[in-house]
């Protein structure tokens, strides 16, 4: 019987990409699992491909990392040959090409987001199997199953940068509350004409949903206090 410690590293994950008026916001949780164990509670699932393009990774950690590494290498060569930064579409199609050609061996779903001078902010979803879809927003990973109805209600065109990031953080925190494979901190990457901004939000700063318990330093703190009341939504 395979030891749970030897199970493949998997990012049962929540990843999100949202366009707004002027750019994109990418977001992800930070939990990486090995079987039933949390292998890394603060992993970074938003990986840089070029100065203006990033990718959110879900599924097998090894598979998503090797695809990202290959795409980054090819994009560096592409940039040298053209003498200008690669577009978001080129980066997304390279991810799609590698994912499709190796679909029988890869277990990873990716979201490519970025900004370029030709088409502005763009989000591309490359799910398991190598399909490519350009969308105004997209969600992926195990936590995404809890978010489709929320995004149908909450997403709107023409959002500001602040509104888009607030939506992404709220969505990831909702998924963390429901999905046992999502957790840790929330990381966001904002990409627009001015460059890239990285932010992260620790677990104790996220809103509580449903019947989540407040963070405590010790089990004794929980036993000695009254039953906590969840934050109202």
mmCIF file of N, CA and C in Angstrom, residues 34-161:
data_model
loop_
_atom_site.group_PDB
_atom_site.id
_atom_site.type_symbol
_atom_site.label_atom_id
_atom_site.label_comp_id
_atom_site.label_asym_id
_atom_site.label_seq_id
_atom_site.Cartn_x
_atom_site.Cartn_y
_atom_site.Cartn_z
ATOM 1 N N UNK A 34 -0.231 16.528 -0.260
ATOM 2 C CA UNK A 34 0.366 15.243 -0.601
ATOM 3 C C UNK A 34 -0.522 14.180 0.014
ATOM 4 N N UNK A 35 -1.428 13.613 -0.777
ATOM 5 C CA UNK A 35 -2.428 12.719 -0.204
ATOM 6 C C UNK A 35 -3.328 13.501 0.738
ATOM 7 N N UNK A 36 -3.398 13.061 1.997
ATOM 8 C CA UNK A 36 -4.235 13.736 2.986
ATOM 9 C C UNK A 36 -3.470 14.816 3.751
ATOM 10 N N UNK A 37 -2.179 14.948 3.473
ATOM 11 C CA UNK A 37 -1.343 15.868 4.220
ATOM 12 C C UNK A 37 -1.149 17.175 3.448
ATOM 13 N N UNK A 38 -1.004 18.265 4.195
ATOM 14 C CA UNK A 38 -0.671 19.551 3.593
ATOM 15 C C UNK A 38 0.847 19.625 3.474
ATOM 16 N N UNK A 39 1.354 19.542 2.252
ATOM 17 C CA UNK A 39 2.801 19.550 2.023
ATOM 18 C C UNK A 39 3.373 20.953 2.134
ATOM 19 N N UNK A 40 2.604 21.944 1.702
ATOM 20 C CA UNK A 40 3.054 23.335 1.748
ATOM 21 C C UNK A 40 1.829 24.212 1.931
ATOM 22 N N UNK A 41 1.801 24.971 3.001
ATOM 23 C CA UNK A 41 0.618 25.804 3.261
ATOM 24 C C UNK A 41 0.758 27.215 2.702
ATOM 25 N N UNK A 42 1.916 27.538 2.130
ATOM 26 C CA UNK A 42 2.134 28.894 1.617
ATOM 27 C C UNK A 42 2.812 28.871 0.249
ATOM 28 N N UNK A 43 2.424 27.931 -0.602
ATOM 29 C CA UNK A 43 3.014 27.850 -1.944
ATOM 30 C C UNK A 43 2.506 28.988 -2.825
ATOM 31 N N UNK A 44 3.261 29.290 -3.850
ATOM 32 C CA UNK A 44 2.899 30.354 -4.796
ATOM 33 C C UNK A 44 2.444 29.706 -6.099
ATOM 34 N N UNK A 45 1.155 29.767 -6.374
ATOM 35 C CA UNK A 45 0.585 29.114 -7.551
ATOM 36 C C UNK A 45 0.436 30.061 -8.740
ATOM 37 N N UNK A 46 0.915 31.297 -8.595
ATOM 38 C CA UNK A 46 0.851 32.263 -9.698
ATOM 39 C C UNK A 46 2.276 32.505 -10.173
ATOM 40 N N UNK A 47 2.597 31.987 -11.345
ATOM 41 C CA UNK A 47 3.975 31.923 -11.831
ATOM 42 C C UNK A 47 4.182 32.896 -12.986
ATOM 43 N N UNK A 48 5.306 33.596 -12.961
ATOM 44 C CA UNK A 48 5.634 34.547 -14.018
ATOM 45 C C UNK A 48 6.111 33.820 -15.269
ATOM 46 N N UNK A 49 5.551 34.188 -16.423
ATOM 47 C CA UNK A 49 6.028 33.688 -17.715
ATOM 48 C C UNK A 49 6.872 34.728 -18.430
ATOM 49 N N UNK A 50 6.393 35.973 -18.456
ATOM 50 C CA UNK A 50 7.164 37.099 -18.983
ATOM 51 C C UNK A 50 6.899 38.287 -18.062
ATOM 52 N N UNK A 51 7.446 39.445 -18.411
ATOM 53 C CA UNK A 51 7.215 40.640 -17.590
ATOM 54 C C UNK A 51 5.737 41.002 -17.508
ATOM 55 N N UNK A 52 4.962 40.630 -18.537
ATOM 56 C CA UNK A 52 3.573 41.070 -18.605
ATOM 57 C C UNK A 52 2.561 39.920 -18.628
ATOM 58 N N UNK A 53 3.030 38.684 -18.448
ATOM 59 C CA UNK A 53 2.134 37.524 -18.503
ATOM 60 C C UNK A 53 2.442 36.579 -17.339
ATOM 61 N N UNK A 54 1.384 36.146 -16.639
ATOM 62 C CA UNK A 54 1.516 35.200 -15.537
ATOM 63 C C UNK A 54 0.556 34.029 -15.761
ATOM 64 N N UNK A 55 0.796 32.923 -15.051
ATOM 65 C CA UNK A 55 -0.070 31.755 -15.173
ATOM 66 C C UNK A 55 -0.429 31.250 -13.780
ATOM 67 N N UNK A 56 -1.713 30.931 -13.584
ATOM 68 C CA UNK A 56 -2.180 30.285 -12.358
ATOM 69 C C UNK A 56 -2.183 28.777 -12.595
ATOM 70 N N UNK A 57 -1.662 28.011 -11.621
ATOM 71 C CA UNK A 57 -1.468 26.576 -11.808
ATOM 72 C C UNK A 57 -2.362 25.766 -10.876
ATOM 73 N N UNK A 58 -2.964 24.706 -11.415
ATOM 74 C CA UNK A 58 -3.748 23.780 -10.597
ATOM 75 C C UNK A 58 -3.496 22.356 -11.081
ATOM 76 N N UNK A 59 -3.884 21.381 -10.258
ATOM 77 C CA UNK A 59 -3.669 19.983 -10.609
ATOM 78 C C UNK A 59 -2.352 19.494 -10.040
ATOM 79 N N UNK A 60 -1.656 18.642 -10.776
ATOM 80 C CA UNK A 60 -0.365 18.129 -10.338
ATOM 81 C C UNK A 60 0.660 19.252 -10.291
ATOM 82 N N UNK A 61 1.294 19.423 -9.131
ATOM 83 C CA UNK A 61 2.286 20.489 -8.998
ATOM 84 C C UNK A 61 3.442 20.292 -9.970
ATOM 85 N N UNK A 62 3.922 19.040 -10.106
ATOM 86 C CA UNK A 62 5.052 18.770 -11.001
ATOM 87 C C UNK A 62 4.689 19.082 -12.453
ATOM 88 N N UNK A 63 3.496 18.654 -12.878
ATOM 89 C CA UNK A 63 3.087 18.877 -14.269
ATOM 90 C C UNK A 63 2.959 20.366 -14.579
ATOM 91 N N UNK A 64 2.306 21.093 -13.681
ATOM 92 C CA UNK A 64 2.098 22.518 -13.939
ATOM 93 C C UNK A 64 3.417 23.283 -13.923
ATOM 94 N N UNK A 65 4.353 22.864 -13.077
ATOM 95 C CA UNK A 65 5.649 23.540 -13.022
ATOM 96 C C UNK A 65 6.459 23.298 -14.289
ATOM 97 N N UNK A 66 6.442 22.066 -14.798
ATOM 98 C CA UNK A 66 7.252 21.790 -15.987
ATOM 99 C C UNK A 66 6.675 22.483 -17.220
ATOM 100 N N UNK A 67 5.342 22.560 -17.333
ATOM 101 C CA UNK A 67 4.730 23.297 -18.443
ATOM 102 C C UNK A 67 5.119 24.771 -18.358
ATOM 103 N N UNK A 68 5.037 25.349 -17.157
ATOM 104 C CA UNK A 68 5.403 26.757 -16.978
ATOM 105 C C UNK A 68 6.867 27.003 -17.337
ATOM 106 N N UNK A 69 7.751 26.086 -16.938
ATOM 107 C CA UNK A 69 9.179 26.253 -17.220
ATOM 108 C C UNK A 69 9.457 26.217 -18.726
ATOM 109 N N UNK A 70 8.833 25.262 -19.417
ATOM 110 C CA UNK A 70 9.034 25.166 -20.866
ATOM 111 C C UNK A 70 8.503 26.416 -21.577
ATOM 112 N N UNK A 71 7.318 26.851 -21.195
ATOM 113 C CA UNK A 71 6.723 28.027 -21.844
ATOM 114 C C UNK A 71 7.572 29.266 -21.593
ATOM 115 N N UNK A 72 8.074 29.420 -20.375
ATOM 116 C CA UNK A 72 8.933 30.570 -20.073
ATOM 117 C C UNK A 72 10.187 30.561 -20.953
ATOM 118 N N UNK A 73 10.773 29.397 -21.134
ATOM 119 C CA UNK A 73 11.973 29.270 -21.980
ATOM 120 C C UNK A 73 11.660 29.648 -23.428
ATOM 121 N N UNK A 74 10.560 29.103 -23.972
ATOM 122 C CA UNK A 74 10.201 29.394 -25.364
ATOM 123 C C UNK A 74 9.875 30.877 -25.556
ATOM 124 N N UNK A 75 9.229 31.482 -24.567
ATOM 125 C CA UNK A 75 8.876 32.896 -24.676
ATOM 126 C C UNK A 75 10.114 33.786 -24.620
ATOM 127 N N UNK A 76 11.115 33.381 -23.856
ATOM 128 C CA UNK A 76 12.371 34.143 -23.845
ATOM 129 C C UNK A 76 13.015 34.132 -25.230
ATOM 130 N N UNK A 77 13.017 32.956 -25.882
ATOM 131 C CA UNK A 77 13.562 32.878 -27.241
ATOM 132 C C UNK A 77 12.728 33.716 -28.218
ATOM 133 N N UNK A 78 11.431 33.645 -28.074
ATOM 134 C CA UNK A 78 10.506 34.399 -28.933
ATOM 135 C C UNK A 78 10.756 35.905 -28.796
ATOM 136 N N UNK A 79 10.938 36.362 -27.559
ATOM 137 C CA UNK A 79 11.169 37.787 -27.310
ATOM 138 C C UNK A 79 12.489 38.242 -27.924
ATOM 139 N N UNK A 80 13.539 37.421 -27.818
ATOM 140 C CA UNK A 80 14.841 37.759 -28.403
ATOM 141 C C UNK A 80 14.745 37.873 -29.924
ATOM 142 N N UNK A 81 14.017 36.930 -30.538
ATOM 143 C CA UNK A 81 13.897 36.927 -31.996
ATOM 144 C C UNK A 81 13.099 38.116 -32.511
ATOM 145 N N UNK A 82 12.023 38.470 -31.806
ATOM 146 C CA UNK A 82 11.168 39.568 -32.265
ATOM 147 C C UNK A 82 11.654 40.928 -31.807
ATOM 148 N N UNK A 83 12.382 40.962 -30.703
ATOM 149 C CA UNK A 83 12.840 42.236 -30.178
ATOM 150 C C UNK A 83 11.779 42.998 -29.434
ATOM 151 N N UNK A 84 10.713 42.326 -29.056
ATOM 152 C CA UNK A 84 9.650 42.957 -28.263
ATOM 153 C C UNK A 84 8.963 41.881 -27.429
ATOM 154 N N UNK A 85 8.265 42.281 -26.359
ATOM 155 C CA UNK A 85 7.642 41.287 -25.478
ATOM 156 C C UNK A 85 6.590 40.451 -26.210
ATOM 157 N N UNK A 86 6.496 39.190 -25.817
ATOM 158 C CA UNK A 86 5.466 38.317 -26.383
ATOM 159 C C UNK A 86 4.089 38.778 -25.925
ATOM 160 N N UNK A 87 3.105 38.559 -26.778
ATOM 161 C CA UNK A 87 1.733 38.920 -26.415
ATOM 162 C C UNK A 87 1.132 37.848 -25.499
ATOM 163 N N UNK A 88 0.041 38.215 -24.856
ATOM 164 C CA UNK A 88 -0.655 37.269 -23.976
ATOM 165 C C UNK A 88 -1.176 36.088 -24.798
ATOM 166 N N UNK A 89 -1.656 36.370 -26.008
ATOM 167 C CA UNK A 89 -2.200 35.307 -26.865
ATOM 168 C C UNK A 89 -1.122 34.287 -27.227
ATOM 169 N N UNK A 90 0.074 34.759 -27.537
ATOM 170 C CA UNK A 90 1.173 33.838 -27.863
ATOM 171 C C UNK A 90 1.498 32.958 -26.664
ATOM 172 N N UNK A 91 1.588 33.555 -25.485
ATOM 173 C CA UNK A 91 1.893 32.781 -24.282
ATOM 174 C C UNK A 91 0.819 31.739 -24.008
ATOM 175 N N UNK A 92 -0.442 32.141 -24.131
ATOM 176 C CA UNK A 92 -1.543 31.218 -23.875
ATOM 177 C C UNK A 92 -1.558 30.067 -24.876
ATOM 178 N N UNK A 93 -1.252 30.362 -26.128
ATOM 179 C CA UNK A 93 -1.251 29.299 -27.134
ATOM 180 C C UNK A 93 -0.073 28.347 -26.977
ATOM 181 N N UNK A 94 1.044 28.817 -26.454
ATOM 182 C CA UNK A 94 2.143 27.905 -26.135
ATOM 183 C C UNK A 94 1.745 26.959 -25.001
ATOM 184 N N UNK A 95 1.060 27.507 -23.984
ATOM 185 C CA UNK A 95 0.547 26.657 -22.895
ATOM 186 C C UNK A 95 -0.430 25.634 -23.461
ATOM 187 N N UNK A 96 -1.308 26.094 -24.345
ATOM 188 C CA UNK A 96 -2.286 25.192 -24.963
ATOM 189 C C UNK A 96 -1.606 24.104 -25.774
ATOM 190 N N UNK A 97 -0.578 24.471 -26.537
ATOM 191 C CA UNK A 97 0.119 23.507 -27.391
ATOM 192 C C UNK A 97 0.771 22.397 -26.569
ATOM 193 N N UNK A 98 1.477 22.776 -25.510
ATOM 194 C CA UNK A 98 2.131 21.777 -24.663
ATOM 195 C C UNK A 98 1.103 20.911 -23.933
ATOM 196 N N UNK A 99 0.026 21.533 -23.471
ATOM 197 C CA UNK A 99 -0.997 20.783 -22.744
ATOM 198 C C UNK A 99 -1.714 19.794 -23.651
ATOM 199 N N UNK A 100 -2.008 20.206 -24.879
ATOM 200 C CA UNK A 100 -2.728 19.326 -25.800
ATOM 201 C C UNK A 100 -1.845 18.187 -26.308
ATOM 202 N N UNK A 101 -0.608 18.506 -26.680
ATOM 203 C CA UNK A 101 0.278 17.476 -27.222
ATOM 204 C C UNK A 101 0.654 16.425 -26.177
ATOM 205 N N UNK A 102 0.561 16.774 -24.903
ATOM 206 C CA UNK A 102 0.915 15.844 -23.828
ATOM 207 C C UNK A 102 -0.282 15.537 -22.935
ATOM 208 N N UNK A 103 -1.485 15.633 -23.503
ATOM 209 C CA UNK A 103 -2.699 15.517 -22.685
ATOM 210 C C UNK A 103 -2.846 14.162 -22.008
ATOM 211 N N UNK A 104 -2.249 13.115 -22.565
ATOM 212 C CA UNK A 104 -2.351 11.790 -21.951
ATOM 213 C C UNK A 104 -1.416 11.617 -20.762
ATOM 214 N N UNK A 105 -0.491 12.562 -20.581
ATOM 215 C CA UNK A 105 0.490 12.445 -19.499
ATOM 216 C C UNK A 105 0.383 13.549 -18.461
ATOM 217 N N UNK A 106 -0.324 14.630 -18.780
ATOM 218 C CA UNK A 106 -0.395 15.771 -17.869
ATOM 219 C C UNK A 106 -1.724 15.799 -17.126
ATOM 220 N N UNK A 107 -1.663 16.190 -15.874
ATOM 221 C CA UNK A 107 -2.867 16.394 -15.067
ATOM 222 C C UNK A 107 -2.801 17.797 -14.479
ATOM 223 N N UNK A 108 -3.059 18.770 -15.311
ATOM 224 C CA UNK A 108 -2.964 20.149 -14.856
ATOM 225 C C UNK A 108 -3.931 21.034 -15.640
ATOM 226 N N UNK A 109 -4.513 21.993 -14.950
ATOM 227 C CA UNK A 109 -5.345 23.021 -15.560
ATOM 228 C C UNK A 109 -4.731 24.379 -15.264
ATOM 229 N N UNK A 110 -4.682 25.251 -16.258
ATOM 230 C CA UNK A 110 -3.950 26.511 -16.130
ATOM 231 C C UNK A 110 -4.799 27.695 -16.566
ATOM 232 N N UNK A 111 -4.537 28.830 -15.967
ATOM 233 C CA UNK A 111 -5.169 30.089 -16.366
ATOM 234 C C UNK A 111 -4.058 31.072 -16.702
ATOM 235 N N UNK A 112 -4.039 31.570 -17.923
ATOM 236 C CA UNK A 112 -3.020 32.523 -18.371
ATOM 237 C C UNK A 112 -3.642 33.915 -18.410
ATOM 238 N N UNK A 113 -2.978 34.862 -17.781
ATOM 239 C CA UNK A 113 -3.490 36.230 -17.774
ATOM 240 C C UNK A 113 -2.367 37.231 -17.946
ATOM 241 N N UNK A 114 -2.680 38.364 -18.578
ATOM 242 C CA UNK A 114 -1.657 39.383 -18.748
ATOM 243 C C UNK A 114 -2.192 40.589 -19.497
ATOM 244 N N UNK A 115 -1.287 41.493 -19.818
ATOM 245 C CA UNK A 115 -1.629 42.717 -20.537
ATOM 246 C C UNK A 115 -0.588 42.930 -21.631
ATOM 247 N N UNK A 116 -1.056 43.351 -22.811
ATOM 248 C CA UNK A 116 -0.129 43.781 -23.859
ATOM 249 C C UNK A 116 -0.714 44.985 -24.585
ATOM 250 N N UNK A 117 0.128 45.654 -25.362
ATOM 251 C CA UNK A 117 -0.283 46.908 -26.003
ATOM 252 C C UNK A 117 -1.265 46.690 -27.144
ATOM 253 N N UNK A 118 -1.401 45.452 -27.602
ATOM 254 C CA UNK A 118 -2.269 45.172 -28.742
ATOM 255 C C UNK A 118 -3.719 44.954 -28.330
ATOM 256 N N UNK A 119 -3.938 44.174 -27.286
ATOM 257 C CA UNK A 119 -5.308 43.827 -26.891
ATOM 258 C C UNK A 119 -5.619 44.132 -25.436
ATOM 259 N N UNK A 120 -4.695 44.754 -24.724
ATOM 260 C CA UNK A 120 -4.957 45.104 -23.328
ATOM 261 C C UNK A 120 -4.954 43.882 -22.430
ATOM 262 N N UNK A 121 -5.787 43.916 -21.392
ATOM 263 C CA UNK A 121 -5.852 42.814 -20.449
ATOM 264 C C UNK A 121 -6.629 41.634 -21.025
ATOM 265 N N UNK A 122 -6.078 40.415 -20.856
ATOM 266 C CA UNK A 122 -6.716 39.206 -21.399
ATOM 267 C C UNK A 122 -6.561 38.046 -20.424
ATOM 268 N N UNK A 123 -7.592 37.202 -20.406
ATOM 269 C CA UNK A 123 -7.586 35.988 -19.597
ATOM 270 C C UNK A 123 -7.873 34.797 -20.514
ATOM 271 N N UNK A 124 -7.035 33.756 -20.433
ATOM 272 C CA UNK A 124 -7.239 32.525 -21.194
ATOM 273 C C UNK A 124 -7.268 31.342 -20.229
ATOM 274 N N UNK A 125 -8.236 30.491 -20.408
ATOM 275 C CA UNK A 125 -8.331 29.265 -19.625
ATOM 276 C C UNK A 125 -7.844 28.092 -20.471
ATOM 277 N N UNK A 126 -6.934 27.284 -19.900
ATOM 278 C CA UNK A 126 -6.442 26.074 -20.570
ATOM 279 C C UNK A 126 -6.686 24.902 -19.615
ATOM 280 N N UNK A 127 -7.874 24.311 -19.650
ATOM 281 C CA UNK A 127 -8.196 23.234 -18.713
ATOM 282 C C UNK A 127 -7.538 21.912 -19.111
ATOM 283 N N UNK A 128 -7.780 20.899 -18.302
ATOM 284 C CA UNK A 128 -7.241 19.569 -18.555
ATOM 285 C C UNK A 128 -7.593 19.120 -19.969
ATOM 286 N N UNK A 129 -6.597 18.712 -20.752
ATOM 287 C CA UNK A 129 -6.836 18.260 -22.118
ATOM 288 C C UNK A 129 -6.338 19.201 -23.178
ATOM 289 N N UNK A 130 -6.137 20.485 -22.836
ATOM 290 C CA UNK A 130 -5.512 21.390 -23.783
ATOM 291 C C UNK A 130 -6.452 22.262 -24.592
ATOM 292 N N UNK A 131 -7.707 22.373 -24.204
ATOM 293 C CA UNK A 131 -8.592 23.355 -24.837
ATOM 294 C C UNK A 131 -8.122 24.756 -24.448
ATOM 295 N N UNK A 132 -8.406 25.755 -25.287
ATOM 296 C CA UNK A 132 -8.103 27.140 -24.916
ATOM 297 C C UNK A 132 -9.354 27.985 -25.087
ATOM 298 N N UNK A 133 -9.661 28.788 -24.078
ATOM 299 C CA UNK A 133 -10.851 29.632 -24.092
ATOM 300 C C UNK A 133 -10.473 31.022 -23.604
ATOM 301 N N UNK A 134 -10.777 32.035 -24.404
ATOM 302 C CA UNK A 134 -10.586 33.415 -23.959
ATOM 303 C C UNK A 134 -11.877 33.875 -23.294
ATOM 304 N N UNK A 135 -11.778 34.340 -22.048
ATOM 305 C CA UNK A 135 -12.967 34.676 -21.278
ATOM 306 C C UNK A 135 -12.745 35.958 -20.485
ATOM 307 N N UNK A 136 -13.826 36.656 -20.155
ATOM 308 C CA UNK A 136 -13.677 37.852 -19.306
ATOM 309 C C UNK A 136 -13.302 37.497 -17.878
ATOM 310 N N UNK A 137 -13.710 36.323 -17.427
ATOM 311 C CA UNK A 137 -13.256 35.795 -16.142
ATOM 312 C C UNK A 137 -13.305 34.281 -16.214
ATOM 313 N N UNK A 138 -12.485 33.624 -15.418
ATOM 314 C CA UNK A 138 -12.498 32.171 -15.386
ATOM 315 C C UNK A 138 -12.038 31.697 -14.024
ATOM 316 N N UNK A 139 -12.478 30.494 -13.640
ATOM 317 C CA UNK A 139 -12.102 29.909 -12.363
ATOM 318 C C UNK A 139 -11.678 28.466 -12.598
ATOM 319 N N UNK A 140 -10.819 27.949 -11.731
ATOM 320 C CA UNK A 140 -10.324 26.587 -11.905
ATOM 321 C C UNK A 140 -9.929 25.972 -10.580
ATOM 322 N N UNK A 141 -9.619 24.672 -10.622
ATOM 323 C CA UNK A 141 -9.232 23.961 -9.416
ATOM 324 C C UNK A 141 -10.426 23.377 -8.689
ATOM 325 N N UNK A 142 -10.138 22.609 -7.646
ATOM 326 C CA UNK A 142 -11.206 21.926 -6.909
ATOM 327 C C UNK A 142 -12.166 22.902 -6.238
ATOM 328 N N UNK A 143 -11.679 24.070 -5.839
ATOM 329 C CA UNK A 143 -12.542 25.044 -5.184
ATOM 330 C C UNK A 143 -13.492 25.757 -6.121
ATOM 331 N N UNK A 144 -13.265 25.639 -7.423
ATOM 332 C CA UNK A 144 -14.089 26.380 -8.383
ATOM 333 C C UNK A 144 -15.533 25.888 -8.409
ATOM 334 N N UNK A 145 -15.756 24.626 -8.014
ATOM 335 C CA UNK A 145 -17.115 24.082 -8.057
ATOM 336 C C UNK A 145 -18.068 24.846 -7.144
ATOM 337 N N UNK A 146 -17.518 25.529 -6.155
ATOM 338 C CA UNK A 146 -18.359 26.277 -5.217
ATOM 339 C C UNK A 146 -18.578 27.723 -5.652
ATOM 340 N N UNK A 147 -18.003 28.135 -6.786
ATOM 341 C CA UNK A 147 -17.956 29.554 -7.118
ATOM 342 C C UNK A 147 -18.721 29.955 -8.370
ATOM 343 N N UNK A 148 -19.212 28.996 -9.138
ATOM 344 C CA UNK A 148 -19.854 29.364 -10.407
ATOM 345 C C UNK A 148 -21.066 30.266 -10.198
ATOM 346 N N UNK A 149 -21.942 29.909 -9.277
ATOM 347 C CA UNK A 149 -23.121 30.737 -9.016
ATOM 348 C C UNK A 149 -22.743 32.094 -8.463
ATOM 349 N N UNK A 150 -21.722 32.121 -7.606
ATOM 350 C CA UNK A 150 -21.264 33.395 -7.044
ATOM 351 C C UNK A 150 -20.788 34.338 -8.136
ATOM 352 N N UNK A 151 -19.996 33.826 -9.088
ATOM 353 C CA UNK A 151 -19.487 34.687 -10.160
ATOM 354 C C UNK A 151 -20.589 35.128 -11.107
ATOM 355 N N UNK A 152 -21.560 34.255 -11.351
ATOM 356 C CA UNK A 152 -22.691 34.665 -12.189
ATOM 357 C C UNK A 152 -23.391 35.880 -11.605
ATOM 358 N N UNK A 153 -23.422 35.949 -10.289
ATOM 359 C CA UNK A 153 -24.107 37.057 -9.615
ATOM 360 C C UNK A 153 -23.197 38.267 -9.410
ATOM 361 N N UNK A 154 -21.908 38.032 -9.114
ATOM 362 C CA UNK A 154 -21.050 39.114 -8.637
ATOM 363 C C UNK A 154 -20.226 39.784 -9.737
ATOM 364 N N UNK A 155 -19.887 39.045 -10.811
ATOM 365 C CA UNK A 155 -19.022 39.644 -11.823
ATOM 366 C C UNK A 155 -19.798 40.633 -12.685
ATOM 367 N N UNK A 156 -19.143 41.728 -13.079
ATOM 368 C CA UNK A 156 -19.765 42.705 -13.973
ATOM 369 C C UNK A 156 -18.691 43.319 -14.855
ATOM 370 N N UNK A 157 -19.090 43.809 -16.008
ATOM 371 C CA UNK A 157 -18.148 44.447 -16.921
ATOM 372 C C UNK A 157 -17.773 45.827 -16.399
ATOM 373 N N UNK A 158 -16.565 46.268 -16.776
ATOM 374 C CA UNK A 158 -16.145 47.630 -16.448
ATOM 375 C C UNK A 158 -15.787 47.847 -14.999
ATOM 376 N N UNK A 159 -15.407 46.801 -14.279
ATOM 377 C CA UNK A 159 -15.010 46.974 -12.882
ATOM 378 C C UNK A 159 -13.713 47.766 -12.780
ATOM 379 N N UNK A 160 -13.537 48.448 -11.665
ATOM 380 C CA UNK A 160 -12.266 49.100 -11.384
ATOM 381 C C UNK A 160 -11.265 48.064 -10.885
ATOM 382 N N UNK A 161 -9.998 48.462 -10.808
ATOM 383 C CA UNK A 161 -8.964 47.560 -10.301
ATOM 384 C C UNK A 161 -9.281 47.126 -8.871
#
